[in-house]
mmCIF file of C-alpha atoms in Angstrom:
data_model
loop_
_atom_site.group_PDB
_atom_site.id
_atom_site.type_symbol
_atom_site.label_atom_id
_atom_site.label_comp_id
_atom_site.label_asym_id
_atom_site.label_seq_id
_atom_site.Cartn_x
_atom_site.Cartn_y
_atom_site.Cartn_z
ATOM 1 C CA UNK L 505 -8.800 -5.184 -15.846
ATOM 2 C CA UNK L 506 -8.869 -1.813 -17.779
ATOM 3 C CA UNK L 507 -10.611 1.465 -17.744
ATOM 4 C CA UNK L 508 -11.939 3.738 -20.110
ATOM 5 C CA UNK L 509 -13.311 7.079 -19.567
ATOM 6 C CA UNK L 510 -16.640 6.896 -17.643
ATOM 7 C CA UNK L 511 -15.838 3.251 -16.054
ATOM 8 C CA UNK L 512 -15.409 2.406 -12.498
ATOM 9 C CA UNK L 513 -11.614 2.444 -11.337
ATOM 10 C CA UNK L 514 -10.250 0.541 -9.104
ATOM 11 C CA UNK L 515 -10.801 1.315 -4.893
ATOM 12 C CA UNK L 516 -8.693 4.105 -4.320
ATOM 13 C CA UNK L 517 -5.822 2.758 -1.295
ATOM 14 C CA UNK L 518 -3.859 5.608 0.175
ATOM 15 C CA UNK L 519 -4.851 9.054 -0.154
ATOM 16 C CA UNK L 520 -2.861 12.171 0.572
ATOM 17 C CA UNK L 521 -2.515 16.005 -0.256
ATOM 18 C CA UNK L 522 -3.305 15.442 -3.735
ATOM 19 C CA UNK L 523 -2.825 11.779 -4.656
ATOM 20 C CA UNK L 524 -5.304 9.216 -4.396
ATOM 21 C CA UNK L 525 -3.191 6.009 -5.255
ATOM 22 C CA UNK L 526 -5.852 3.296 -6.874
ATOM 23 C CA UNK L 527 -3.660 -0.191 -8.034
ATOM 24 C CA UNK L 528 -5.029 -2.978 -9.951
ATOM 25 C CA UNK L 529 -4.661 -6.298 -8.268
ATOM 26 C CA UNK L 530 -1.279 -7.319 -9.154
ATOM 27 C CA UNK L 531 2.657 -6.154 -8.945
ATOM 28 C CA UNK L 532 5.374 -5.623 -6.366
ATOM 29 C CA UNK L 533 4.796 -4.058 -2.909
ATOM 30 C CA UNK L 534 5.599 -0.550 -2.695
ATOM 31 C CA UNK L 535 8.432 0.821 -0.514
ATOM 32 C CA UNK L 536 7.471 2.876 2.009
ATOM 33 C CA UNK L 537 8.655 6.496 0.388
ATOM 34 C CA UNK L 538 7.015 5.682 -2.708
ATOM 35 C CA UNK L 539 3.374 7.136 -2.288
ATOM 36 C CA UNK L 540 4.438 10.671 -0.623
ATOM 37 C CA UNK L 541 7.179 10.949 -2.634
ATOM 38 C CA UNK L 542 4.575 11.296 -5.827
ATOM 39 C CA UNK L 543 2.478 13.496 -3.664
ATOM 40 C CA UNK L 544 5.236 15.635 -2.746
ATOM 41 C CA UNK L 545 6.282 15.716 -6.587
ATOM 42 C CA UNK L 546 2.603 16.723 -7.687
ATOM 43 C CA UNK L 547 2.702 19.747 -5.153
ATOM 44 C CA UNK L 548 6.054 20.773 -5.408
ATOM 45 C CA UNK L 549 5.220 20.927 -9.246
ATOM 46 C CA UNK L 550 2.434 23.000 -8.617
ATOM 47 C CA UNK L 551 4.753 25.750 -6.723
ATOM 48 C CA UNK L 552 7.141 25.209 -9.982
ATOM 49 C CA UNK L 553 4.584 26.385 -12.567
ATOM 50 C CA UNK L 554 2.625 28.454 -10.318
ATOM 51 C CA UNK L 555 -0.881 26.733 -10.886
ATOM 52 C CA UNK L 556 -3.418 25.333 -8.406
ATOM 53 C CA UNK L 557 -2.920 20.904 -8.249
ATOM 54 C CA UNK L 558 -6.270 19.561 -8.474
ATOM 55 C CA UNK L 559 -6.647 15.882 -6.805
ATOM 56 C CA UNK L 560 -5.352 13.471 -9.108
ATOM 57 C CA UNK L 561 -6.462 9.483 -9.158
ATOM 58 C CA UNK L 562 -3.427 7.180 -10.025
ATOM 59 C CA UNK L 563 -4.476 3.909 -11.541
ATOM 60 C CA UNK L 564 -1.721 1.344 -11.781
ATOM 61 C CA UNK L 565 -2.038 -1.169 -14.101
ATOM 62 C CA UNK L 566 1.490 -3.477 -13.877
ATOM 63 C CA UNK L 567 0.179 -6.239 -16.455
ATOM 64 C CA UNK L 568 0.008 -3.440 -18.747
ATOM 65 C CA UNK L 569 -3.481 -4.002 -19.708
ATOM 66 C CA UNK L 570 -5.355 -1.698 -22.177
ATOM 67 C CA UNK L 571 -5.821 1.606 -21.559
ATOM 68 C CA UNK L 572 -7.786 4.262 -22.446
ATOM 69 C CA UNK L 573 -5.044 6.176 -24.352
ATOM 70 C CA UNK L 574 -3.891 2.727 -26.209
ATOM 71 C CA UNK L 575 -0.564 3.629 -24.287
ATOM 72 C CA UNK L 576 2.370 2.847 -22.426
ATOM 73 C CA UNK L 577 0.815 5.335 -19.518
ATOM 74 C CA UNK L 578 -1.264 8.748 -20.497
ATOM 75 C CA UNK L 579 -3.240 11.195 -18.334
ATOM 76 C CA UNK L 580 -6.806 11.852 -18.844
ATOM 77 C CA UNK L 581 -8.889 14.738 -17.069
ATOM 78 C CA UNK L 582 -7.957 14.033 -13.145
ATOM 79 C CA UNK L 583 -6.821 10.236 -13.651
ATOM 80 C CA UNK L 584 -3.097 8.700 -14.192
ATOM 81 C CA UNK L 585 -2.961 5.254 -16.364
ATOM 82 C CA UNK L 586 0.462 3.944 -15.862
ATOM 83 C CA UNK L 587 2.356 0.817 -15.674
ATOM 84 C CA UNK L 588 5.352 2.319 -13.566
ATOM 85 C CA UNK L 589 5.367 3.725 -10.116
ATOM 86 C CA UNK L 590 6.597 6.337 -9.389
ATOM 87 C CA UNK L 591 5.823 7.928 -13.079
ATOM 88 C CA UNK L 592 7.068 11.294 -12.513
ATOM 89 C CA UNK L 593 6.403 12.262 -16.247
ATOM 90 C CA UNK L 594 2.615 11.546 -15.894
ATOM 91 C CA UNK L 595 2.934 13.388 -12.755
ATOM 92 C CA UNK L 596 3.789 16.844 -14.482
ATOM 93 C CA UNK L 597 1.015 16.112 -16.990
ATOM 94 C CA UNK L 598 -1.005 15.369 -14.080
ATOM 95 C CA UNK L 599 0.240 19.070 -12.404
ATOM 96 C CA UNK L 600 -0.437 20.785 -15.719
ATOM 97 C CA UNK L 601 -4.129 19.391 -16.493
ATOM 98 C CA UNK L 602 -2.002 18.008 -19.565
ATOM 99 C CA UNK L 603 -4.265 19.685 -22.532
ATOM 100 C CA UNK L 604 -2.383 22.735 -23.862
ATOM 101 C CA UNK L 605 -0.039 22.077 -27.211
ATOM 102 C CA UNK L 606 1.543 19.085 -27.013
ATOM 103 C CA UNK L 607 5.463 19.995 -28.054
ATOM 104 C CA UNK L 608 5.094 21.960 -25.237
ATOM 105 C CA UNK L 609 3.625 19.660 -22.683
ATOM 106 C CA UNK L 610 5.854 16.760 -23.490
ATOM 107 C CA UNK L 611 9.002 19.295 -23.206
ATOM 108 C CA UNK L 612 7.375 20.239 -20.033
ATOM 109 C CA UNK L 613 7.244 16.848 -18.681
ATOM 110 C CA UNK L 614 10.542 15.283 -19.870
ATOM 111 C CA UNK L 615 12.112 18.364 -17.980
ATOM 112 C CA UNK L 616 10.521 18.210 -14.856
ATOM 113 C CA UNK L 617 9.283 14.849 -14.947
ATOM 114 C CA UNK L 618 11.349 12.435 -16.711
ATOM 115 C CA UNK L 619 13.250 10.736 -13.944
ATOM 116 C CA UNK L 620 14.661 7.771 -15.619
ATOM 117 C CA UNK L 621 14.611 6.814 -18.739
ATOM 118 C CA UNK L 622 11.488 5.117 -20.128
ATOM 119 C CA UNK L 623 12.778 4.729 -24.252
ATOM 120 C CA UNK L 624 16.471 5.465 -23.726
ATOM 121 C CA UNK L 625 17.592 3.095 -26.641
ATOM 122 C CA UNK L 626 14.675 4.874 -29.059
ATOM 123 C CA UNK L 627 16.242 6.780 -31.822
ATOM 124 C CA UNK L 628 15.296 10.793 -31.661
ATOM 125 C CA UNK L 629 14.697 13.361 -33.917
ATOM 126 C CA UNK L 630 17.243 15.853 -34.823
ATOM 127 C CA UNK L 631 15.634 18.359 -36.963
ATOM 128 C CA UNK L 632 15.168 21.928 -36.975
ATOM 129 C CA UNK L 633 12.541 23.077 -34.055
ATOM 130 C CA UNK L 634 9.965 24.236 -35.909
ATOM 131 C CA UNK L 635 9.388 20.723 -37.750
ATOM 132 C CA UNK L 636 8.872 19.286 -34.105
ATOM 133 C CA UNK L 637 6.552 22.126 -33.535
ATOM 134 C CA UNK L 638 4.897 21.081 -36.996
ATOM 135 C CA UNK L 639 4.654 17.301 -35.477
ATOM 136 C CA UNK L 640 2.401 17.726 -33.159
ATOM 137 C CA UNK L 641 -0.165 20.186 -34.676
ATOM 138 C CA UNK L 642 -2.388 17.299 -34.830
ATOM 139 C CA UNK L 643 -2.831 16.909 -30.953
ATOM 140 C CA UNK L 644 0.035 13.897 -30.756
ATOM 141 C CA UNK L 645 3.655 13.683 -30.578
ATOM 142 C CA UNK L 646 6.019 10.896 -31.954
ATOM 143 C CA UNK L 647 8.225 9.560 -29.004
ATOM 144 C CA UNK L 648 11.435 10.632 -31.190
ATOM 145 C CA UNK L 649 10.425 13.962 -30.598
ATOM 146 C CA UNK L 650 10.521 13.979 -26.663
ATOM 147 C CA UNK L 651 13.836 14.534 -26.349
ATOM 148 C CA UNK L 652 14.020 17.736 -28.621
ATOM 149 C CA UNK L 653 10.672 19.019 -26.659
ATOM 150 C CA UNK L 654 12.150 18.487 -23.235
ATOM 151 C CA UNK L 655 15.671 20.439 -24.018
ATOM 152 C CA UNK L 656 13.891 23.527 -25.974
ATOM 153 C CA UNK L 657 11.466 23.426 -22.704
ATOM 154 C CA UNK L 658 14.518 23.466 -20.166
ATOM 155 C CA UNK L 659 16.053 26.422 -22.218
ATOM 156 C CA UNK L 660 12.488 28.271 -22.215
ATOM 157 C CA UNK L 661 12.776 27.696 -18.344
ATOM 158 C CA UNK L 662 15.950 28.410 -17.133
ATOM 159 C CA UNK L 663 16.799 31.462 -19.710
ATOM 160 C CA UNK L 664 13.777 32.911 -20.292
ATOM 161 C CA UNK L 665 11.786 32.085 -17.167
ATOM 162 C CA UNK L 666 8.487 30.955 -15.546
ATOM 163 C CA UNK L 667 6.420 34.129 -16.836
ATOM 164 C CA UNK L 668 7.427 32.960 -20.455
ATOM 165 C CA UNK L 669 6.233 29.322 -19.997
ATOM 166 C CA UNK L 670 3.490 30.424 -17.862
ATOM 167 C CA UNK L 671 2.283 32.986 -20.859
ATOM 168 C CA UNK L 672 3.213 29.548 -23.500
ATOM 169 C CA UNK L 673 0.672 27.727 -21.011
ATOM 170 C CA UNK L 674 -1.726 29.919 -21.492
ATOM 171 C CA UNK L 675 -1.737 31.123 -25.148
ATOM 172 C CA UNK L 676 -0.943 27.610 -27.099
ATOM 173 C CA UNK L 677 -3.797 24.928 -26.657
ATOM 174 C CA UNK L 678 -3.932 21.526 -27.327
ATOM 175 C CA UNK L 679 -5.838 22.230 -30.769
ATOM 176 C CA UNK L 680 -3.385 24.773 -31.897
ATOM 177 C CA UNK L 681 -1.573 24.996 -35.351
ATOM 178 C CA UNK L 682 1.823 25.010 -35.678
ATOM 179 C CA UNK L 683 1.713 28.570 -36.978
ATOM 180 C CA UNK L 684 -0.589 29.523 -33.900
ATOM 181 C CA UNK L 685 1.794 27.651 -31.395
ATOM 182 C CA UNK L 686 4.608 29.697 -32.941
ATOM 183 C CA UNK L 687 3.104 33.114 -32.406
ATOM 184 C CA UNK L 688 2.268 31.847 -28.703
ATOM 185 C CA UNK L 689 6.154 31.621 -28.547
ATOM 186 C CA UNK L 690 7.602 34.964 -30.304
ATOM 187 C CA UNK L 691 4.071 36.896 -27.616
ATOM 188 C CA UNK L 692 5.492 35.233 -24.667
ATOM 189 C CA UNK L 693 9.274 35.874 -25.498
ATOM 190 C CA UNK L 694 8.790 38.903 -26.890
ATOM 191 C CA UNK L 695 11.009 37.591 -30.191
ATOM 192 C CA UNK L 696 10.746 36.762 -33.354
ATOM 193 C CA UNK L 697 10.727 32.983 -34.126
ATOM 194 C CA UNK L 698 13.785 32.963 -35.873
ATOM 195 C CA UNK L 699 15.460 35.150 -33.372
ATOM 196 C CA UNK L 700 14.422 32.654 -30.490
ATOM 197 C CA UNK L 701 15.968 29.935 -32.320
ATOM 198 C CA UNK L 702 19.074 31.360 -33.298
ATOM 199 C CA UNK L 703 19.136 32.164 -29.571
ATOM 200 C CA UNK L 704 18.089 28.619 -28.495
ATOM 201 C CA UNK L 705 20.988 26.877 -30.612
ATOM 202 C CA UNK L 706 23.918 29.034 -29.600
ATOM 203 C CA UNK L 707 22.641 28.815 -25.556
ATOM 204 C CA UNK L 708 23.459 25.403 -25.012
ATOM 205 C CA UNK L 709 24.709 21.879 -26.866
ATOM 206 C CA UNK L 710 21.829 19.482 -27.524
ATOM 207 C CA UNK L 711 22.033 16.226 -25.703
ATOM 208 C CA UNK L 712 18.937 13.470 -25.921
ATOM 209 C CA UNK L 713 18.900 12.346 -22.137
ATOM 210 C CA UNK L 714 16.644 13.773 -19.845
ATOM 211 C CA UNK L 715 19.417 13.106 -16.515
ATOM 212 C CA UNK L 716 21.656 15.781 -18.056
ATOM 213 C CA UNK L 717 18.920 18.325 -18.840
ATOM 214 C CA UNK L 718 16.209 17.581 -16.511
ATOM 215 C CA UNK L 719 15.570 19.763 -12.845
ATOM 216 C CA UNK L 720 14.922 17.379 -10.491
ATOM 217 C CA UNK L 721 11.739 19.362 -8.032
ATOM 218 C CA UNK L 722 12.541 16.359 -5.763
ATOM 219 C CA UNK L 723 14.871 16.926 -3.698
ATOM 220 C CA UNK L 724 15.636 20.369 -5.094
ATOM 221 C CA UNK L 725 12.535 22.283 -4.167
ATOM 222 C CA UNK L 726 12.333 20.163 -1.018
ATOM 223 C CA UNK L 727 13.583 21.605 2.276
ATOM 224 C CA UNK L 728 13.156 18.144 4.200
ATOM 225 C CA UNK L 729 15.695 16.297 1.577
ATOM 226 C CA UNK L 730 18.880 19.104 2.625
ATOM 227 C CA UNK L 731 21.164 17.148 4.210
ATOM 228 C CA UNK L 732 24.246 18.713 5.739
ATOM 229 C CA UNK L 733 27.853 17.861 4.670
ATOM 230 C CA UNK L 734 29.766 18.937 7.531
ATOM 231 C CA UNK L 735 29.967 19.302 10.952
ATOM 232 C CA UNK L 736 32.123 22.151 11.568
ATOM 233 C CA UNK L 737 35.266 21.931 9.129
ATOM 234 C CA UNK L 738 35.271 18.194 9.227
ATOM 235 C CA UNK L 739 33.347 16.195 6.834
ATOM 236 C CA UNK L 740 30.036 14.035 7.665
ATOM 237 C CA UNK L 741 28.308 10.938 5.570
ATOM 238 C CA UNK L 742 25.164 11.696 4.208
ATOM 239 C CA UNK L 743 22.978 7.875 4.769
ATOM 240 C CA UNK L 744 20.361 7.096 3.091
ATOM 241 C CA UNK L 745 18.036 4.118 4.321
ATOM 242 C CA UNK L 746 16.831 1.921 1.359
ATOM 243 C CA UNK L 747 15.393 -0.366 3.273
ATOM 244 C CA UNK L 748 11.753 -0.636 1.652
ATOM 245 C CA UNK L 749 10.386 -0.162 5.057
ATOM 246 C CA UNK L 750 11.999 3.406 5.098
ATOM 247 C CA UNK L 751 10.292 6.238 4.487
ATOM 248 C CA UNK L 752 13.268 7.380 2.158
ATOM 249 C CA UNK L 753 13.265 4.514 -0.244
ATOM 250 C CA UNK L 754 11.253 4.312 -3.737
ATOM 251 C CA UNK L 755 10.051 1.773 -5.477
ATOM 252 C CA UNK L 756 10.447 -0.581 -6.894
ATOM 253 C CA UNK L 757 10.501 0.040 -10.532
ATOM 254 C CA UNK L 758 12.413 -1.342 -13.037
ATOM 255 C CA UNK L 759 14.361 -3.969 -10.650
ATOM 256 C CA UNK L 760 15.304 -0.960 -8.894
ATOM 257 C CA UNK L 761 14.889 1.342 -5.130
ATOM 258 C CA UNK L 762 15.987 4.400 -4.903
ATOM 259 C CA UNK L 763 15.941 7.936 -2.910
ATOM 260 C CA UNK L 764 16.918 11.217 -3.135
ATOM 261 C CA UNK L 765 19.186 13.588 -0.963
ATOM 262 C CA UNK L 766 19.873 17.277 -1.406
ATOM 263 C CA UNK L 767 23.340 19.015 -0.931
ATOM 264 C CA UNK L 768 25.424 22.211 -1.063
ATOM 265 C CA UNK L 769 28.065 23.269 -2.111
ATOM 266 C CA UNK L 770 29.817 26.166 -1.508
ATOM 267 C CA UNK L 771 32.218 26.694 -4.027
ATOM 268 C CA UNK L 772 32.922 25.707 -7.350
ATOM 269 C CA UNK L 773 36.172 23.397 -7.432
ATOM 270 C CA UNK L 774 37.277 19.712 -6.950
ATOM 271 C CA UNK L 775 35.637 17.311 -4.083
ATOM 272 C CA UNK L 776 36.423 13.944 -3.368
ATOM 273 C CA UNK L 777 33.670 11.437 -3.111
ATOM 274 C CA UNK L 778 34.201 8.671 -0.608
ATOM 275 C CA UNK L 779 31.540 5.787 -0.380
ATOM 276 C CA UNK L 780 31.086 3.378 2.084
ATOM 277 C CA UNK L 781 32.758 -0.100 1.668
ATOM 278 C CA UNK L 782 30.617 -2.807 0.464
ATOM 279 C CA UNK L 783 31.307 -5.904 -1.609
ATOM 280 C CA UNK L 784 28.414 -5.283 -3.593
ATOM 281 C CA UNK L 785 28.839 -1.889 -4.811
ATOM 282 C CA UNK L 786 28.334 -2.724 -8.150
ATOM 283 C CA UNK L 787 25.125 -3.117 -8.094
ATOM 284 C CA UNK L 788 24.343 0.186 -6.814
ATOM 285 C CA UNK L 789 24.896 4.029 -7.857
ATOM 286 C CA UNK L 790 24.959 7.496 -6.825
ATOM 287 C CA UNK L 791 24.220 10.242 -9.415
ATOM 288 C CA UNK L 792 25.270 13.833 -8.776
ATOM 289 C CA UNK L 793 22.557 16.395 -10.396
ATOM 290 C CA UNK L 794 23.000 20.207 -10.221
ATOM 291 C CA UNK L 795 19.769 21.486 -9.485
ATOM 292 C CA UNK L 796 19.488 23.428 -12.555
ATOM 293 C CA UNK L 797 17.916 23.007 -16.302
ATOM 294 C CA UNK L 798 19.443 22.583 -19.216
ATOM 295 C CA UNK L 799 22.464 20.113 -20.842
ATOM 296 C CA UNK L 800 24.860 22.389 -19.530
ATOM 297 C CA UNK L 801 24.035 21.518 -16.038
ATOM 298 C CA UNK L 802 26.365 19.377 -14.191
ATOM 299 C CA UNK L 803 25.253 15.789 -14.087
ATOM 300 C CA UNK L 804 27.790 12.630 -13.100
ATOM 301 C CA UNK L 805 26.952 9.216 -12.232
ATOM 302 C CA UNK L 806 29.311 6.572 -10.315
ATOM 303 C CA UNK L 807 28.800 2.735 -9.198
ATOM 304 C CA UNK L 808 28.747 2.669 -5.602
ATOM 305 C CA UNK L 809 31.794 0.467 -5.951
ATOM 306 C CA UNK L 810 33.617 3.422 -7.999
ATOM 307 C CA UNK L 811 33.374 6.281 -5.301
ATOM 308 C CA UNK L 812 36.399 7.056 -4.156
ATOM 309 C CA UNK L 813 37.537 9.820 -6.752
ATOM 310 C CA UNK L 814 37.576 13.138 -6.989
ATOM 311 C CA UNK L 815 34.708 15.227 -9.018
ATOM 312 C CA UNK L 816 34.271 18.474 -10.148
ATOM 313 C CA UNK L 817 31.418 20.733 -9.056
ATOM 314 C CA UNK L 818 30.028 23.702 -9.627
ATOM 315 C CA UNK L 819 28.804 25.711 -6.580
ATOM 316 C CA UNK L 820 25.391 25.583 -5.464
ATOM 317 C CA UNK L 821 22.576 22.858 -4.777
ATOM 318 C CA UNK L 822 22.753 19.236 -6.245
ATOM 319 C CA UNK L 823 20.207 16.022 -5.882
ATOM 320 C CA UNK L 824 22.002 12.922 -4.797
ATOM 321 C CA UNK L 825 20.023 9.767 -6.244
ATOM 322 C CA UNK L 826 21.027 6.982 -4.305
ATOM 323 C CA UNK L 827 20.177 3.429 -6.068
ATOM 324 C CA UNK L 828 20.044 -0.314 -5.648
ATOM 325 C CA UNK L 829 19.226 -3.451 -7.061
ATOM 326 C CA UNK L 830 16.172 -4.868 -5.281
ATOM 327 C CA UNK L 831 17.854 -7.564 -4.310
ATOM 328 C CA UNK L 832 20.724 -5.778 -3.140
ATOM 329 C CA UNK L 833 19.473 -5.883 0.043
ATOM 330 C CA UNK L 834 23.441 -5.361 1.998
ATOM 331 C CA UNK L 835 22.801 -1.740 0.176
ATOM 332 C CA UNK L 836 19.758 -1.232 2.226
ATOM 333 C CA UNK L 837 22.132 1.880 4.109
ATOM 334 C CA UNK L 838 24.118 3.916 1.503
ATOM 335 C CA UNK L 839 26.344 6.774 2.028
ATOM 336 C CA UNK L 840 28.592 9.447 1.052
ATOM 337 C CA UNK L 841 31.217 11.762 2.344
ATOM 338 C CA UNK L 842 31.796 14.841 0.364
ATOM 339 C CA UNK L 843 35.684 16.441 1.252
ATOM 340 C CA UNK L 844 36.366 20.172 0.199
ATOM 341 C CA UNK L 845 35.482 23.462 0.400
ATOM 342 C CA UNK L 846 34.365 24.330 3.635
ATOM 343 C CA UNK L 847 34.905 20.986 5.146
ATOM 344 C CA UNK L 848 38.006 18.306 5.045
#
């Protein structure tokens, strides 16, 4: 089954804040987290970019069937067509009504939205910024060119700040040139273009994964994912339940469930990770991600099996992305214990 613009979707199945979820017949069972975890994402995105989230209608299509958009997933008007759940870039597109200048919505998305890595093997473009700009001036955007798109958006972000993007949002629309997309830039920033780049290459190293750049708004922006560390001075796991019953766990996509905690820490210094026992730990992970834009935000990744090291962190708030094999079901519990700083 497909859709196109104008045809009947499929019967919408859950419904909440501002997701209706509408499957085609087919595909895995969702864990129980999955569904408000993409509605929390769609409203926490809204508070990120400071715009009113319409409802949005997300039609999953696992056989990968044609879509309107000839695509791997795309977002048209209100509707998500995806193969993937969740699809956290689609959400962002979703979040953002997805029609203003497309360098800028893809950055947008891969920074915000990319979660894991859809094309991570695909070779990317590495040339100057305004020849990305220049690539999508017809209303598309080569996949080589996310990458590039989702760092100069994270730098736009974090160093310039939401009133710049918010002004790019406004002033570059999908049908822009790439001369008229420029001069949205050098209004909103106040800068000449080849004073903002100048800028942009000596503020941070470029690096082609969205993990190391990306600002997880789940569980960042999320007061319900803080999870303490200690009780007192004395250090406490932090548990997870990825049990696809638990309202926690997400998935599954890609062979995988996963969930998200958030953290603090205190001071910037050396911690030592400690993970539960398991014979399996290989086949699950924890990644550590500062919740901050940009490649020079801290971002480490460890087997579950690997866990008993020390790390470096900066101070401040981190996601935790817990992560298991769906068949890993003696990994349904995971946990940490984080020892330093204010707790031993």
């Amino acid at each position: 089954m497909s859709c196109a613009p104008g045809e009947e979707l499929p019967p919408i199945v859950w419904s909440g804040e501002h997701l209706d979820f509408a499957p085609v017949v087919g595909g895995d069972e969702l864990c129980a987290g999955t569904l408000p975890y993409m509605d929390r994402y769609l409203g926490l995105a809204g508070d990120a970019f400071d715009l009113s989230v319409g409802r949005t209608v997300y039609v999953l299509d696992p056989e990968g069937e044609v879509n309107p958009c000839d695509a791997y997933a795309c977002t048209i008007g209100g509707t998500i067509y995806t193969r993937r759940t969740p699809h956290e870039h689609e959400l962002i597109h979703a979040a953002r009504a997805g029609t203003r200048f497309r360098f800028f919505e893809e950055g947008a998305a891969q920074a915000f939205g990319e979660d894991d890595e859809l094309n991570a093997g695909r070779n990317f473009a590495d040339g100057p910024l305004r020849e990305g700009i220049e690539a999508s001036a017809d209303g598309s955007l080569a996949d080589s060119w996310y990458p590039r798109a989702g760092h100069f958006f994270s730098y736009l972000h974090r160093y310039h700040g939401r009133d710049v993007t918010s002004a790019l949002y406004e002033g570059a629309p999908r049908d822009a040139t790439a001369d008229e997309a420029i001069a949205a830039l050098e209004s909103a920033t106040a800068m000449p273009f080849d004073e903002l780049v100048a800028d942009y290459e000596s503020a941070e190293r470029f690096c082609e994964l969205s993990r190391w750049y990306r600002y997880p708004l789940f569980p960042c922006d999320a007061p319900e994912a803080l999870r303490p560390r200690c009780d007192g001075e004395e250090a406490i796991p932090i548990e997870i339940s990825l049990g696809c019953d638990a309202a926690t766990a997400i998935g599954p996509r890609e062979g995988e469930v996963f969930g998200y905690v958030a953290i603090d820490i205190p001071a910037e210094g050396y911690y030592r990770v400690e993970g539960a026992p398991s014979e399996v730990g290989h086949r699950g992970s924890v990644e550590f991600k500062e919740c901050a834009l940009g490649c020079a935000s801290h971002y480490s990744g460890r087997s579950y099996r690997d866990l008993d090291a020390e790390i470096w962190l900066r101070a401040g708030r981190y996601s935790l992305r817990f992560t298991r094999k769906v068949d890993a079901t003696e990994l349904s519990t995971m946990s940490v214990t984080i020892v330093g700083g204010d707790c031993r």
